mmCIF file of C-alpha atoms in Angstrom:
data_model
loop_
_atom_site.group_PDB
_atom_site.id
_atom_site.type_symbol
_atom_site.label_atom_id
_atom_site.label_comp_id
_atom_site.label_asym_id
_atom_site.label_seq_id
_atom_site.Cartn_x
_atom_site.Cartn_y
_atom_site.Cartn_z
ATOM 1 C CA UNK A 16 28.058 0.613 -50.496
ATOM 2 C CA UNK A 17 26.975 -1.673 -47.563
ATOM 3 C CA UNK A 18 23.638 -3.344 -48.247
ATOM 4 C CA UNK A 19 22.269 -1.873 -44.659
ATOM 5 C CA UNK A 20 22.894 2.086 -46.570
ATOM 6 C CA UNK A 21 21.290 0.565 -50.193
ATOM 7 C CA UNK A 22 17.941 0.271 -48.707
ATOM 8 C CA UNK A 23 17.405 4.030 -47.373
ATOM 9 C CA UNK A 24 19.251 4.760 -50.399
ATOM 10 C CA UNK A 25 16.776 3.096 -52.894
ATOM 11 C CA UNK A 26 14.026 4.641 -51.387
ATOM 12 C CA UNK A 27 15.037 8.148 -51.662
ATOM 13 C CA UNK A 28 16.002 8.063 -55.285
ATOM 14 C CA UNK A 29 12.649 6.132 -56.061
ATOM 15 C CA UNK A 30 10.874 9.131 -53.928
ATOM 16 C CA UNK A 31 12.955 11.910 -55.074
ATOM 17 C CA UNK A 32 13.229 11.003 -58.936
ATOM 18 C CA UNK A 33 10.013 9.057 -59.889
ATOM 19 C CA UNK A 34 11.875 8.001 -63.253
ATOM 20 C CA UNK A 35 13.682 5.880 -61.327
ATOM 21 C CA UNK A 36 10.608 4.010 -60.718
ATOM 22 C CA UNK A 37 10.042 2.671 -64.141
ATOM 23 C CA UNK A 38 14.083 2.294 -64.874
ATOM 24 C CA UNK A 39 16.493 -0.173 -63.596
ATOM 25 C CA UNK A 40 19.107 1.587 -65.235
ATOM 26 C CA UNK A 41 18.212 4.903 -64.069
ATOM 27 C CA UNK A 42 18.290 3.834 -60.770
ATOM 28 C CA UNK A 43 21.726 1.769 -60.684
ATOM 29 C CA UNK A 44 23.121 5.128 -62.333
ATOM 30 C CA UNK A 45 22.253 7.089 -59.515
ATOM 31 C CA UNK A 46 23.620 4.824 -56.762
ATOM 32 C CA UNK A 47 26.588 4.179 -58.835
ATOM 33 C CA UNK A 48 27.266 8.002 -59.132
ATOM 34 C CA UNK A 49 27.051 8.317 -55.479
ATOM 35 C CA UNK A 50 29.758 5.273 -55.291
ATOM 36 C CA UNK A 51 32.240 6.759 -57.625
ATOM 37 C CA UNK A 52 31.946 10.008 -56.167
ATOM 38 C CA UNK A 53 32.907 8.547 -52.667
ATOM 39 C CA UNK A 54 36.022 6.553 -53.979
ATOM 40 C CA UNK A 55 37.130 9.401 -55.905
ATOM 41 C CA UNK A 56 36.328 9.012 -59.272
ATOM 42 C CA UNK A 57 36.097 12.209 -61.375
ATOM 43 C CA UNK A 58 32.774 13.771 -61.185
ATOM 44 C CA UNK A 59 33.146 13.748 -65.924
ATOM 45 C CA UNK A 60 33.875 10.134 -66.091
ATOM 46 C CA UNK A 61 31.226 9.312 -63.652
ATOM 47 C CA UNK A 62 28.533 11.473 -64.983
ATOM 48 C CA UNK A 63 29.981 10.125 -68.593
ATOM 49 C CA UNK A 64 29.378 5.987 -67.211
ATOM 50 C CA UNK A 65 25.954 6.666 -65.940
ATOM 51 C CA UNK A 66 25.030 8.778 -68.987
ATOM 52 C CA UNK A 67 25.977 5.656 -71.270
ATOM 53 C CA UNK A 68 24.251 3.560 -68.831
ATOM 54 C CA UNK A 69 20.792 5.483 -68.647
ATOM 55 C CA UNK A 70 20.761 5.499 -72.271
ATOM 56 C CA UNK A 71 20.877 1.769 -71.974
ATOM 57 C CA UNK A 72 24.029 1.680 -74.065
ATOM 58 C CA UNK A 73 25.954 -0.429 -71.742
ATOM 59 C CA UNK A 74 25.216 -3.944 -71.270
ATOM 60 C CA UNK A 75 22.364 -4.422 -68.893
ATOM 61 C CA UNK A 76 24.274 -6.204 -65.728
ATOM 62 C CA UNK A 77 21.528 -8.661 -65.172
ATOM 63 C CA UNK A 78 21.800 -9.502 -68.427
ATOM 64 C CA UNK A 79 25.655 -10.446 -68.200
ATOM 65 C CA UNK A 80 25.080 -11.990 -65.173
ATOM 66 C CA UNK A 81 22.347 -14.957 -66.006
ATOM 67 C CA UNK A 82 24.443 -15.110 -69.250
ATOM 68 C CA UNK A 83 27.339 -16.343 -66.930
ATOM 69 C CA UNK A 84 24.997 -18.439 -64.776
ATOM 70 C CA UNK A 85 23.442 -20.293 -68.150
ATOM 71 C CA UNK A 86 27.135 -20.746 -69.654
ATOM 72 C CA UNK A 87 28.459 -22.303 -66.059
ATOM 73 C CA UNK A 88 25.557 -24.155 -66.250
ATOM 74 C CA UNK A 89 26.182 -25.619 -69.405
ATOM 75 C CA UNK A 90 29.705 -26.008 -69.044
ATOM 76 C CA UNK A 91 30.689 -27.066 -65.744
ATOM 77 C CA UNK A 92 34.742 -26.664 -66.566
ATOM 78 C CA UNK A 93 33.886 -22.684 -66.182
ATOM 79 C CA UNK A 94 32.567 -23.067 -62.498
ATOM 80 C CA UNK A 95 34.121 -20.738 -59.995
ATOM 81 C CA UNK A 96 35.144 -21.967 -56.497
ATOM 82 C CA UNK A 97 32.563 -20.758 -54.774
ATOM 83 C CA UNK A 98 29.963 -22.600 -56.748
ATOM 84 C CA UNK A 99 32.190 -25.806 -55.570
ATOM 85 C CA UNK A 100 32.357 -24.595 -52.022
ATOM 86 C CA UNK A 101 28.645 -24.110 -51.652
ATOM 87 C CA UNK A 102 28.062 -27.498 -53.168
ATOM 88 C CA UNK A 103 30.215 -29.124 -50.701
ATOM 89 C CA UNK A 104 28.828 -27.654 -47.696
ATOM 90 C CA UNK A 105 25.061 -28.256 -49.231
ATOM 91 C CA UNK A 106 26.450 -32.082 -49.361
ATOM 92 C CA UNK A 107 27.229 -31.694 -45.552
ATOM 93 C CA UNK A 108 24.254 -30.045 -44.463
ATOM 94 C CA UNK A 109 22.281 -32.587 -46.214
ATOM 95 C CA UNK A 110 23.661 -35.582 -45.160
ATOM 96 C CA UNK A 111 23.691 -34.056 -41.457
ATOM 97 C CA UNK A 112 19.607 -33.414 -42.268
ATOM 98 C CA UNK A 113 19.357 -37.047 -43.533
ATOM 99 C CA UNK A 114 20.362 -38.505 -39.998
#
């Protein structure tokens, strides 16, 4: 989903199912239901992934995702290439700042 659609989109699950509200899980089970549903996933598997999600029995995504920030930070040999393209162009605007 476009990030344009996830706006509207967040704000009718948060008005429609006020659990939602209080759930980051609940809420990224919803929108991923929608998603699967669109690209053809079976409507069982999908309702199956969100359950497991929901019930917070997946790993939280945020979670895995500052886990990879701290461990790139930490070791620098497990840096993707865009951390190394955005450091290059930060040199350039920089420098072009700096004049």
């Amino acid at each position: 989903m476009k990030n344009k659609n996830i706006l509207e989109m967040v704000r009718r699950i948060l008005q429609k199912h006020p659990q939602s509200q209080d759930s980051d899980n609940d809420l990224l089970a919803r929108i991923w239901y929608s998603e699967f549903l669109s690209y053809g996933v079976v409507k069982e598997t999908a309702t199956t992934f969100c359950k497991l999600l929901v019930e917070g029995k997946l790993s939280n995504p945020e979670s895995i995702r500052r886990t990879r920030q701290r461990i790139q930070q930490i070791h620098p040999l497990l840096r993707g290439d865009t951390y190394n393209d955005r450091q290059k162009k930060s040199y350039k605007i920089r420098k072009e700042y700096n004049k």
